[in-house]
CSV table of C-alpha atoms and ligand atoms in Angstrom, one decimal:
chain,number,residue,atom,x,y,z
M,1,MET,CA,19.7,-11.8,12.7
M,2,LYS,CA,18.3,-9.6,15.4
M,3,ASN,CA,14.5,-9.7,15.7
M,4,VAL,CA,14.2,-12.1,12.8
M,5,THR,CA,12.6,-15.5,13.7
M,6,VAL,CA,13.0,-18.3,11.1
M,7,ILE,CA,10.2,-20.8,11.9
M,8,ALA,CA,12.1,-24.0,11.3
M,9,HIS,CA,9.3,-26.3,12.4
M,10,PRO,CA,9.5,-29.5,10.3
M,11,LEU,CA,5.9,-29.3,9.0
M,12,VAL,CA,6.5,-25.7,7.9
M,13,GLN,CA,9.6,-26.7,6.1
M,14,HIS,CA,7.9,-29.7,4.6
M,15,HIS,CA,5.1,-27.6,3.2
M,16,LEU,CA,7.4,-24.8,2.1
M,17,THR,CA,9.4,-27.2,-0.1
M,18,ARG,CA,6.2,-28.2,-1.9
M,19,VAL,CA,5.2,-24.6,-2.3
M,20,ARG,CA,8.6,-23.9,-3.9
M,21,ASP,CA,8.1,-26.8,-6.4
M,22,HIS,CA,7.3,-25.3,-9.8
M,23,ARG,CA,4.9,-28.1,-10.4
M,24,THR,CA,2.6,-27.1,-7.6
M,25,GLU,CA,-0.6,-25.7,-9.1
M,26,PRO,CA,-2.6,-22.7,-7.6
M,27,GLU,CA,-5.2,-24.9,-5.8
M,28,GLU,CA,-2.4,-26.8,-4.0
M,29,PHE,CA,-0.3,-23.7,-3.5
M,30,ARG,CA,-3.2,-21.9,-1.7
M,31,ARG,CA,-3.8,-24.9,0.5
M,32,LEU,CA,-0.2,-25.3,1.4
M,33,LEU,CA,0.3,-21.6,2.1
M,34,GLY,CA,-2.7,-21.8,4.4
M,35,GLU,CA,-1.2,-24.8,6.3
M,36,ILE,CA,2.2,-23.0,6.7
M,37,VAL,CA,0.7,-19.8,7.9
M,38,SER,CA,-1.5,-21.5,10.4
M,39,LEU,CA,1.6,-23.0,11.9
M,40,MET,CA,3.6,-19.8,11.7
M,41,ILE,CA,1.0,-17.7,13.4
M,42,TYR,CA,1.4,-19.5,16.7
M,43,GLU,CA,5.0,-18.5,16.8
M,44,ALA,CA,4.4,-15.0,15.4
M,45,THR,CA,1.9,-14.2,18.2
M,46,ARG,CA,3.7,-15.9,21.1
M,47,SER,CA,4.9,-12.5,22.4
M,48,LEU,CA,1.5,-10.8,22.3
M,49,ARG,CA,0.9,-9.1,25.6
M,50,VAL,CA,-1.9,-10.3,27.8
M,51,LYS,CA,-3.6,-8.9,30.9
M,52,ARG,CA,-5.1,-10.7,33.8
M,53,MET,CA,-8.8,-10.8,34.2
M,54,ALA,CA,-11.3,-12.3,36.6
M,55,VAL,CA,-13.6,-15.0,35.3
M,56,ARG,CA,-16.4,-16.9,36.9
M,57,THR,CA,-16.6,-20.6,36.0
M,58,PRO,CA,-19.8,-22.5,36.7
M,59,LEU,CA,-18.1,-23.4,40.0
M,60,GLU,CA,-16.1,-20.5,41.3
M,61,ARG,CA,-14.2,-17.3,40.5
M,62,THR,CA,-10.7,-17.5,39.1
M,63,THR,CA,-8.3,-15.5,37.0
M,64,GLY,CA,-7.4,-15.9,33.4
M,65,SER,CA,-5.8,-13.8,30.8
M,66,THR,CA,-6.9,-11.9,27.8
M,67,LEU,CA,-5.1,-10.1,25.0
M,68,GLU,CA,-4.1,-6.6,26.0
M,69,ARG,CA,-4.5,-5.1,22.5
M,70,GLU,CA,-6.9,-5.7,19.6
M,71,ILE,CA,-5.4,-7.4,16.6
M,72,VAL,CA,-5.4,-6.0,13.2
M,73,LEU,CA,-4.3,-8.1,10.2
M,74,VAL,CA,-3.0,-6.2,7.2
M,75,PRO,CA,-2.4,-8.2,4.0
M,76,VAL,CA,-0.4,-6.5,1.3
M,77,LEU,CA,-2.5,-7.1,-1.9
M,78,ARG,CA,-2.5,-9.3,-3.8
M,79,ALA,CA,-0.4,-12.1,-2.4
M,80,GLY,CA,-1.0,-11.3,1.2
M,81,LEU,CA,-4.6,-12.3,0.7
M,82,GLY,CA,-3.4,-15.9,0.5
M,83,MET,CA,-2.4,-15.7,4.2
M,84,LEU,CA,-5.5,-13.9,5.5
M,85,ASN,CA,-8.1,-16.5,5.9
M,86,PRO,CA,-5.9,-19.1,7.5
M,87,ILE,CA,-5.0,-16.5,10.2
M,88,LEU,CA,-8.6,-15.4,10.6
M,89,GLU,CA,-9.4,-19.1,11.3
M,90,ILE,CA,-7.1,-18.8,14.3
M,91,ILE,CA,-7.8,-15.2,15.3
M,92,PRO,CA,-11.4,-14.7,14.2
M,93,HIS,CA,-11.9,-11.5,16.2
M,94,ALA,CA,-9.1,-9.7,14.4
M,95,ARG,CA,-10.0,-6.7,12.4
M,96,VAL,CA,-8.6,-6.4,8.9
M,97,GLY,CA,-7.0,-3.6,6.9
M,98,PHE,CA,-5.7,-3.7,3.4
M,99,ILE,CA,-2.7,-2.1,1.6
M,100,GLY,CA,-2.5,-2.4,-2.1
M,101,LEU,CA,1.0,-2.3,-3.6
M,102,LYS,CA,2.3,-3.3,-6.9
M,103,ARG,CA,6.0,-3.6,-7.6
M,104,GLU,CA,6.8,-1.9,-10.9
M,105,GLU,CA,8.6,-4.4,-13.1
M,106,THR,CA,11.6,-2.4,-14.2
M,107,THR,CA,12.3,0.0,-11.3
M,108,LEU,CA,11.1,-2.5,-8.7
M,109,GLN,CA,9.5,0.5,-6.9
M,110,ALA,CA,6.4,-0.3,-4.9
M,111,GLN,CA,3.4,1.7,-6.1
M,112,PHE,CA,0.4,2.3,-3.8
M,113,TYR,CA,-3.0,1.6,-5.3
M,114,HIS,CA,-5.3,1.0,-2.4
M,115,GLN,CA,-5.4,1.4,1.4
M,116,SER,CA,-8.1,0.9,4.0
M,117,LEU,CA,-7.2,0.6,7.6
M,118,PRO,CA,-9.2,0.4,10.8
M,119,GLN,CA,-9.3,3.4,13.2
M,120,GLN,CA,-7.1,3.7,16.3
M,121,LEU,CA,-4.2,1.6,15.0
M,122,GLY,CA,-2.0,2.9,17.8
M,123,ARG,CA,-3.9,0.8,20.3
M,124,CYS,CA,-3.7,-2.3,18.2
M,125,GLU,CA,-1.2,-5.1,17.5
M,126,VAL,CA,-0.8,-4.9,13.7
M,127,ILE,CA,0.3,-8.0,11.9
M,128,LEU,CA,1.5,-7.1,8.4
M,129,ILE,CA,1.3,-10.2,6.1
M,130,ASP,CA,2.9,-10.7,2.7
M,131,PRO,CA,4.5,-13.9,1.6
M,132,MET,CA,7.5,-12.3,-0.1
M,133,LEU,CA,10.1,-9.9,1.3
M,134,ALA,CA,12.4,-9.4,-1.7
M,135,THR,CA,14.0,-5.9,-2.1
M,136,GLY,CA,11.9,-4.9,0.9
M,137,GLY,CA,10.5,-1.9,-1.0
M,138,SER,CA,6.9,-3.1,-0.6
M,139,ALA,CA,7.3,-4.0,3.1
M,140,ALA,CA,9.1,-0.7,3.8
M,141,ALA,CA,6.4,1.3,2.0
M,142,ALA,CA,3.6,-0.6,3.9
M,143,LEU,CA,5.4,-0.1,7.3
M,144,ASP,CA,6.0,3.6,6.7
M,145,PHE,CA,2.3,4.0,5.9
M,146,LEU,CA,1.2,2.1,8.9
M,147,CYS,CA,3.4,4.3,11.1
M,148,GLU,CA,2.1,7.4,9.5
M,149,GLU,CA,-1.4,6.2,10.3
M,150,GLY,CA,-0.4,5.8,14.0
M,151,ALA,CA,0.5,2.1,14.3
M,152,GLU,CA,3.0,1.6,17.1
M,153,HIS,CA,3.0,-2.2,17.6
M,154,ILE,CA,3.7,-3.9,14.3
M,155,ARG,CA,5.1,-7.3,13.4
M,156,LEU,CA,5.7,-8.7,9.9
M,157,VAL,CA,5.0,-12.3,8.9
M,158,CYS,CA,6.3,-13.5,5.5
M,159,LEU,CA,7.0,-16.8,3.9
M,160,VAL,CA,10.3,-16.2,2.2
M,161,ALA,CA,12.7,-13.3,2.9
M,162,ALA,CA,15.8,-12.2,1.0
M,163,PRO,CA,18.7,-10.9,3.1
M,164,GLU,CA,18.5,-7.7,1.0
M,165,GLY,CA,14.8,-7.2,2.0
M,166,ILE,CA,15.5,-7.7,5.6
M,167,ALA,CA,18.4,-5.2,5.5
M,168,HIS,CA,16.2,-2.6,3.7
M,169,VAL,CA,13.4,-2.9,6.2
M,170,ARG,CA,15.9,-2.7,9.0
M,171,LYS,CA,17.2,0.7,7.9
M,172,LYS,CA,14.0,2.4,9.1
M,173,HIS,CA,12.3,-0.2,11.2
M,174,GLY,CA,15.2,-1.4,13.3
M,175,SER,CA,13.4,-3.3,15.9
M,176,LEU,CA,10.4,-4.6,13.9
M,177,PRO,CA,9.9,-8.3,14.7
M,178,ILE,CA,10.0,-10.3,11.4
M,179,PHE,CA,8.8,-13.9,11.2
M,180,THR,CA,9.6,-16.0,8.1
M,181,ALA,CA,9.8,-19.6,7.1
M,182,ALA,CA,13.0,-19.1,5.2
M,183,ILE,CA,15.8,-16.6,4.6
M,184,ASP,CA,16.9,-17.4,1.0
M,185,ARG,CA,20.2,-16.7,-0.7
M,186,CYS,CA,19.8,-13.5,-2.7
M,187,LEU,CA,17.9,-11.6,-5.4
M,188,ASN,CA,18.4,-12.1,-9.1
M,189,ARG,CA,18.7,-9.2,-11.5
M,190,SER,CA,15.0,-8.9,-11.9
M,191,GLY,CA,14.5,-8.7,-8.1
M,192,TYR,CA,13.2,-12.2,-7.7
M,193,ILE,CA,14.2,-14.2,-4.6
M,194,LEU,CA,16.6,-17.1,-5.3
M,195,PRO,CA,15.8,-19.9,-4.9
M,196,GLY,CA,12.4,-18.5,-3.8
M,197,LEU,CA,9.2,-19.7,-5.2
M,198,GLY,CA,8.6,-17.4,-8.2
M,199,ASP,CA,5.9,-14.8,-8.3
M,200,ALA,CA,3.7,-15.5,-5.3
M,201,GLY,CA,0.7,-13.6,-6.5
M,202,ASP,CA,0.7,-15.3,-9.9
M,203,ARG,CA,1.2,-18.7,-8.3
M,204,LEU,CA,-1.6,-18.1,-5.9
M,205,PHE,CA,-4.1,-16.8,-8.4
M,206,GLY,CA,-3.1,-18.6,-11.5
M,207,THR,CA,-2.3,-15.4,-13.5
T,1,PRP,C1,5.1,-9.2,-4.5
T,1,PRP,C2,5.0,-9.7,-3.0
T,1,PRP,C3,5.4,-8.4,-2.3
T,1,PRP,C4,6.5,-7.8,-3.2
T,1,PRP,C5,7.8,-8.1,-2.7
T,1,PRP,O1,4.0,-8.5,-4.8
T,1,PRP,O2,3.7,-10.1,-2.7
T,1,PRP,O3,4.4,-7.5,-2.0
T,1,PRP,O4,6.3,-8.4,-4.5
T,1,PRP,O5,8.8,-7.5,-3.4
T,1,PRP,P1,9.7,-6.3,-2.8
T,1,PRP,O6,10.1,-6.8,-1.5
T,1,PRP,O7,10.8,-6.2,-3.8
T,1,PRP,O8,8.9,-5.0,-2.8
T,1,PRP,P2,3.8,-7.8,-6.3
T,1,PRP,O9,4.2,-6.4,-6.3
T,1,PRP,O10,4.4,-8.7,-7.3
T,1,PRP,O11,2.2,-7.7,-6.4
T,1,PRP,P3,1.2,-8.9,-6.4
T,1,PRP,O12,1.1,-9.4,-5.0
T,1,PRP,O13,-0.1,-8.2,-6.8
T,1,PRP,O14,1.6,-10.0,-7.3
T,2,URA,N1,7.7,-10.9,-5.5
T,2,URA,C1,7.4,-12.3,-5.6
T,2,URA,O1,6.3,-12.6,-5.7
T,2,URA,N2,8.5,-13.1,-5.7
T,2,URA,C2,9.7,-12.8,-5.6
T,2,URA,O2,10.6,-13.6,-5.7
T,2,URA,C3,10.0,-11.4,-5.5
T,2,URA,C4,9.0,-10.5,-5.4
């Protein structure tokens, strides 16, 4: 699929299988999600633009490179929070925004309940993070909102995506880069990803 990168690294897939396992308890789930995201973020940031800059070592002047744009991480609450700290470990200078969305259980429509974003999003590389891309309603709502707030450079990192969710996001955000550890088979009637991993927020937080 165009602009969708499935991160097939053996360690990512090894941990993902354990995350899918229904016996994996929240403590272990959180730890494994962190390990997966730490590996995924290298791939998801590979195309970040850099600019050349001069640097003086203790011995002489040379040139190096630095990120062209500031990075803003935007977890979709709640489950996106499970991906935040592992990424901050790797990109500690990133700023962080939050989008709170809850999928209504019967209509599967995503309802906003919170947002706080840094200023001047247009100048930043925005990394939207949410483990699950199911119907795509939440991601599409978050992306629409980020665009309304001026974001121009956005990428989405998730753990498991359904084909339906990718297609939905693609309708409006055709060239958005999407990084995922897996594209699963389909959604069930309740909008859950099959085989998936269940409710990511509940499994992360033990609710
Ligand atoms: C989950 C998940 C996504 C959304 C995906 O969140 O973290 O945000 O569902 O489903 P969609 O693609 O069909 O919109 P949920 O709304 O369950 O909230 P939670 O993170 O608080 O559990
Ligand atoms: N949200 C989840 O947490 N899991 C799914 O399978 C679908 C939506």
